[in-house]
Short mmCIF file of C-alpha atoms in Angstrom, two decimals:
data_model
loop_
_atom_site.label_atom_id
_atom_site.label_comp_id
_atom_site.label_asym_id
_atom_site.label_seq_id
_atom_site.Cartn_x
_atom_site.Cartn_y
_atom_site.Cartn_z
CA UNK A 142 108.17 -34.53 -3.46
CA UNK A 143 107.59 -31.29 -1.38
CA UNK A 144 106.10 -27.63 -2.69
CA UNK A 145 108.31 -25.51 -4.41
CA UNK A 146 108.27 -21.83 -3.71
CA UNK A 147 110.46 -18.89 -3.90
CA UNK A 148 112.15 -18.75 -1.23
CA UNK A 149 112.81 -23.11 -1.13
CA UNK A 150 114.33 -22.48 -4.91
CA UNK A 151 116.22 -19.49 -3.89
CA UNK A 152 117.90 -21.57 -0.64
CA UNK A 153 118.60 -24.77 -3.22
CA UNK A 154 120.29 -22.00 -5.67
CA UNK A 155 122.74 -21.03 -3.10
CA UNK A 156 123.66 -24.52 -1.59
CA UNK A 157 124.34 -25.45 -5.51
CA UNK A 158 126.91 -22.45 -6.15
CA UNK A 159 128.33 -23.84 -3.09
CA UNK A 160 128.37 -27.36 -4.27
CA UNK A 161 130.24 -26.23 -7.73
CA UNK A 162 132.72 -23.85 -5.83
CA UNK A 163 134.05 -26.64 -3.58
CA UNK A 164 134.38 -29.04 -6.82
CA UNK A 165 136.04 -26.19 -8.92
CA UNK A 166 138.18 -25.15 -5.56
CA UNK A 167 142.12 -25.63 -6.07
CA UNK A 168 141.46 -27.32 -9.40
CA UNK A 169 143.02 -26.37 -13.09
CA UNK A 170 141.30 -24.05 -14.81
CA UNK A 171 142.28 -24.99 -18.30
CA UNK A 172 140.80 -28.26 -17.62
CA UNK A 173 138.61 -28.68 -20.86
CA UNK A 174 134.95 -28.66 -19.88
CA UNK A 175 133.02 -31.79 -22.73
CA UNK A 176 129.67 -31.24 -22.23
CA UNK A 177 130.51 -27.80 -23.79
CA UNK A 178 132.46 -27.40 -26.69
CA UNK A 179 135.12 -25.03 -26.72
CA UNK A 180 135.42 -24.30 -22.98
CA UNK A 181 137.37 -24.47 -19.77
CA UNK A 182 136.93 -24.73 -16.60
CA UNK A 183 137.87 -20.46 -15.96
CA UNK A 184 135.63 -20.10 -18.58
CA UNK A 185 132.45 -22.39 -17.06
CA UNK A 186 133.16 -20.55 -13.90
CA UNK A 187 133.36 -17.21 -15.39
CA UNK A 188 130.18 -17.98 -17.00
CA UNK A 189 127.97 -19.21 -14.27
CA UNK A 190 129.19 -16.51 -11.53
CA UNK A 191 128.32 -13.84 -14.15
CA UNK A 192 125.08 -15.38 -14.73
CA UNK A 193 124.47 -15.63 -11.13
CA UNK A 194 125.21 -11.89 -11.06
CA UNK A 195 123.57 -10.17 -13.90
CA UNK A 196 119.95 -12.21 -13.02
CA UNK A 197 120.80 -10.36 -8.90
CA UNK A 198 121.36 -6.89 -10.60
CA UNK A 199 117.74 -7.38 -12.95
CA UNK A 200 115.78 -8.85 -9.55
CA UNK A 201 117.25 -5.74 -7.33
CA UNK A 202 116.60 -3.14 -9.82
CA UNK A 203 113.32 -5.02 -11.01
CA UNK A 204 114.77 -4.34 -14.02
CA UNK A 205 112.10 -3.59 -16.73
CA UNK A 206 114.29 -4.50 -19.88
CA UNK A 207 117.39 -7.23 -20.28
CA UNK A 208 120.38 -5.89 -18.99
CA UNK A 209 123.44 -6.66 -21.42
CA UNK A 210 125.70 -9.30 -19.20
CA UNK A 211 128.82 -8.73 -21.52
CA UNK A 212 129.20 -4.66 -19.80
CA UNK A 213 128.48 -5.12 -16.62
CA UNK A 214 131.53 -5.59 -13.94
CA UNK A 215 131.41 -8.54 -12.65
CA UNK A 216 134.61 -8.44 -10.46
CA UNK A 217 136.28 -11.50 -11.85
CA UNK A 218 139.58 -12.44 -10.04
CA UNK A 219 142.85 -12.08 -11.87
CA UNK A 220 143.69 -15.60 -11.01
CA UNK A 221 141.72 -18.77 -11.31
CA UNK A 222 142.57 -19.80 -7.41
CA UNK A 223 139.64 -16.98 -6.45
CA UNK A 224 137.31 -18.42 -8.65
CA UNK A 225 135.16 -20.46 -6.17
CA UNK A 226 135.52 -17.58 -3.21
CA UNK A 227 133.74 -15.14 -6.03
CA UNK A 228 131.26 -17.81 -6.88
CA UNK A 229 130.38 -18.27 -3.39
CA UNK A 230 130.20 -14.83 -3.53
CA UNK A 231 127.65 -14.47 -6.33
CA UNK A 232 125.87 -16.85 -4.19
CA UNK A 233 125.31 -13.99 -1.25
CA UNK A 234 124.19 -11.67 -4.47
CA UNK A 235 121.67 -13.13 -5.83
CA UNK A 236 120.51 -14.68 -2.43
CA UNK A 237 119.87 -11.15 -0.69
CA UNK A 238 118.25 -9.86 -3.88
CA UNK A 239 116.20 -12.80 -4.35
CA UNK A 240 114.73 -12.73 -0.62
CA UNK A 241 114.83 -8.59 -0.63
CA UNK A 242 111.74 -8.85 -3.07
CA UNK A 243 108.40 -10.08 -3.27
CA UNK A 244 108.03 -13.41 -5.57
CA UNK A 245 104.93 -11.75 -7.26
CA UNK A 246 108.13 -8.44 -8.45
CA UNK A 247 107.88 -7.87 -12.46
CA UNK A 248 111.34 -8.22 -13.77
CA UNK A 249 112.33 -8.80 -17.18
CA UNK A 250 113.09 -12.76 -17.90
CA UNK A 251 113.20 -14.47 -21.28
CA UNK A 252 110.36 -16.86 -20.58
CA UNK A 253 107.26 -14.57 -20.88
CA UNK A 254 107.14 -15.30 -17.02
CA UNK A 255 107.92 -11.72 -15.50
CA UNK A 256 108.26 -12.42 -12.06
CA UNK A 257 111.25 -12.55 -9.21
CA UNK A 258 110.26 -16.40 -8.82
CA UNK A 259 111.01 -17.07 -12.36
CA UNK A 260 114.78 -16.38 -11.55
CA UNK A 261 115.51 -17.73 -8.45
CA UNK A 262 113.86 -21.53 -10.12
CA UNK A 263 116.48 -20.37 -13.21
CA UNK A 264 119.55 -20.06 -10.95
CA UNK A 265 118.87 -23.16 -9.13
CA UNK A 266 118.70 -25.12 -12.26
CA UNK A 267 121.48 -23.31 -14.17
CA UNK A 268 123.38 -23.75 -11.46
CA UNK A 269 122.70 -28.01 -10.93
CA UNK A 270 123.82 -28.43 -14.90
CA UNK A 271 127.10 -26.13 -15.02
CA UNK A 272 128.18 -27.91 -11.28
CA UNK A 273 127.32 -31.17 -13.30
CA UNK A 274 129.72 -30.08 -16.20
CA UNK A 275 132.16 -29.17 -14.00
CA UNK A 276 132.20 -32.31 -12.10
CA UNK A 277 132.34 -33.87 -15.25
CA UNK A 278 135.17 -32.62 -16.93
CA UNK A 279 136.82 -32.92 -12.92
CA UNK A 280 136.40 -36.92 -13.93
CA UNK A 281 133.10 -36.66 -10.82
CA UNK A 282 130.05 -38.55 -11.38
CA UNK A 283 126.88 -35.60 -10.76
CA UNK A 284 124.67 -36.33 -8.29
CA UNK A 285 121.46 -34.58 -7.92
CA UNK A 286 118.58 -35.01 -5.41
CA UNK A 287 116.09 -35.93 -6.71
CA UNK A 288 113.36 -33.45 -5.01
CA UNK A 289 115.76 -30.68 -7.14
CA UNK A 290 116.04 -33.15 -10.37
CA UNK A 291 112.15 -33.41 -10.38
CA UNK A 292 111.80 -29.48 -10.32
CA UNK A 293 114.32 -29.50 -13.02
CA UNK A 294 112.91 -31.91 -15.12
CA UNK A 295 109.76 -29.69 -15.48
CA UNK A 296 111.32 -26.49 -15.76
CA UNK A 297 112.90 -27.60 -19.03
CA UNK A 298 110.01 -28.33 -20.19
CA UNK A 299 108.51 -25.32 -19.05
CA UNK A 300 110.99 -23.23 -20.51
CA UNK A 301 112.16 -25.37 -23.87
CA UNK A 302 109.40 -23.17 -26.04
CA UNK A 303 110.94 -19.96 -25.25
CA UNK A 304 114.62 -20.43 -26.38
CA UNK A 305 114.51 -18.49 -29.40
CA UNK A 306 118.20 -18.00 -29.65
CA UNK A 307 117.66 -21.84 -31.06
CA UNK A 308 115.64 -21.84 -33.94
CA UNK A 309 115.57 -25.38 -34.03
CA UNK A 310 112.59 -25.96 -31.10
CA UNK A 311 110.60 -24.45 -33.05
CA UNK A 312 110.49 -27.08 -35.31
CA UNK A 313 109.15 -29.61 -31.85
CA UNK A 314 105.90 -30.22 -33.35
CA UNK A 315 104.17 -33.14 -34.94
CA UNK A 316 101.57 -35.40 -35.56
CA UNK A 317 100.78 -36.69 -31.91
CA UNK A 318 103.71 -39.03 -31.77
CA UNK A 319 105.08 -39.13 -27.61
CA UNK A 320 107.76 -39.79 -25.74
CA UNK A 321 108.06 -41.19 -21.92
CA UNK A 322 110.90 -40.41 -19.94
CA UNK A 323 111.14 -42.76 -17.18
CA UNK A 324 113.44 -43.12 -13.84
CA UNK A 325 113.92 -46.14 -11.34
CA UNK A 326 112.94 -43.88 -8.71
CA UNK A 327 109.36 -43.95 -9.56
CA UNK A 328 109.01 -40.67 -11.71
CA UNK A 329 107.64 -40.43 -14.99
CA UNK A 330 106.70 -38.07 -17.02
CA UNK A 331 105.10 -37.87 -21.30
CA UNK A 332 105.69 -35.25 -23.96
CA UNK A 333 103.44 -35.32 -26.82
CA UNK A 334 104.37 -33.24 -30.14
CA UNK A 335 101.07 -32.32 -31.68
CA UNK A 336 100.55 -29.63 -34.64
CA UNK A 337 100.81 -26.75 -32.10
CA UNK A 338 104.26 -27.99 -30.60
CA UNK A 339 104.45 -29.90 -27.21
CA UNK A 340 102.60 -31.13 -24.46
CA UNK A 341 103.98 -32.53 -21.20
CA UNK A 342 102.23 -33.61 -18.14
CA UNK A 343 103.87 -36.55 -14.98
CA UNK A 344 102.79 -40.19 -16.63
CA UNK A 345 104.11 -43.08 -17.51
CA UNK A 346 100.84 -43.55 -20.07
CA UNK A 347 102.46 -45.62 -23.23
CA UNK A 348 104.55 -43.67 -25.58
CA UNK A 349 106.06 -44.65 -29.83
CA UNK A 350 109.73 -43.79 -27.27
CA UNK A 351 110.71 -44.55 -23.50
CA UNK A 352 113.83 -43.38 -22.20
CA UNK A 353 114.97 -44.98 -19.01
CA UNK A 354 117.44 -43.23 -16.70
CA UNK A 355 118.26 -44.68 -12.94
CA UNK A 356 117.91 -41.62 -11.14
CA UNK A 357 115.68 -38.60 -11.30
CA UNK A 358 119.33 -36.62 -11.53
CA UNK A 359 120.25 -38.72 -15.03
CA UNK A 360 116.85 -37.94 -16.57
CA UNK A 361 117.40 -33.84 -15.93
CA UNK A 362 121.12 -34.54 -17.42
CA UNK A 363 119.96 -36.50 -20.22
CA UNK A 364 117.42 -33.67 -21.42
CA UNK A 365 119.93 -31.13 -21.09
CA UNK A 366 122.30 -33.86 -23.26
CA UNK A 367 124.94 -34.11 -20.31
CA UNK A 368 124.79 -37.59 -20.39
CA UNK A 369 123.09 -40.46 -23.29
CA UNK A 370 120.39 -42.24 -22.00
CA UNK A 371 120.93 -45.88 -19.90
CA UNK A 372 117.47 -47.62 -22.18
CA UNK A 373 115.94 -46.05 -24.95
CA UNK A 374 113.05 -48.64 -26.20
CA UNK A 375 111.17 -47.54 -29.26
CA UNK A 376 111.64 -45.35 -31.91
CA UNK A 377 115.23 -43.87 -31.93
CA UNK A 378 114.13 -41.69 -34.30
CA UNK A 379 111.71 -39.73 -33.02
CA UNK A 380 114.06 -39.80 -29.78
CA UNK A 381 116.86 -38.20 -32.64
CA UNK A 382 114.53 -35.56 -33.59
CA UNK A 383 114.27 -34.50 -30.31
CA UNK A 384 117.38 -34.33 -29.01
CA UNK A 385 118.61 -32.59 -31.53
CA UNK A 386 116.31 -29.79 -31.34
CA UNK A 387 115.18 -29.62 -27.82
CA UNK A 388 118.44 -27.43 -26.92
CA UNK A 389 118.58 -24.27 -24.25
#
């Protein structure tokens, strides 16, 4: 896997936004999104495009505090036929903001990093997951590039402890039980639940339960509860405990 940088995350995020825009172009905004219960395609795109503009504004302003996303004017088109172009315009805003600042620029974020580089990485994987949501809603099997997905898996584990709006995340602790997340493409991660919380590392060491996925993209979407595991060996209850709590 090649090294990920702020610039690479930024460019990959723009590419993913373009893929999502193409997926929804010409579609029916009332299409239900099964992986986001209660949402339709219109609401999914509105949320994703608003997130891009929200992050762009905070990075551009080097904001020391969280902006109120709901209070911002995101320039939504009246008709869903304009939403794909609106998404693409948001990619331009986000890219310009991220490329226009030093990666170490101090910016508010919700995971304690407090730098612009948090937002380039977060917006890449935010978009990957929501692009997959759109494709699943439209009957398309999502594909995620292996390098992107490998970074996405690590990012999920990195930011999960900071998802304070999910109280059950704090319960991801135990006495050393381990979950192995493995792919047929050679990637593997080991998560260990300790009394202080959970740790993770790149490893295919033995574990109490082993979760298999064909690709790293499939594994990333499994972690985000966008698909079910392809195969599970071992302690099903431990995996259920994790999946009920490990949500962002």
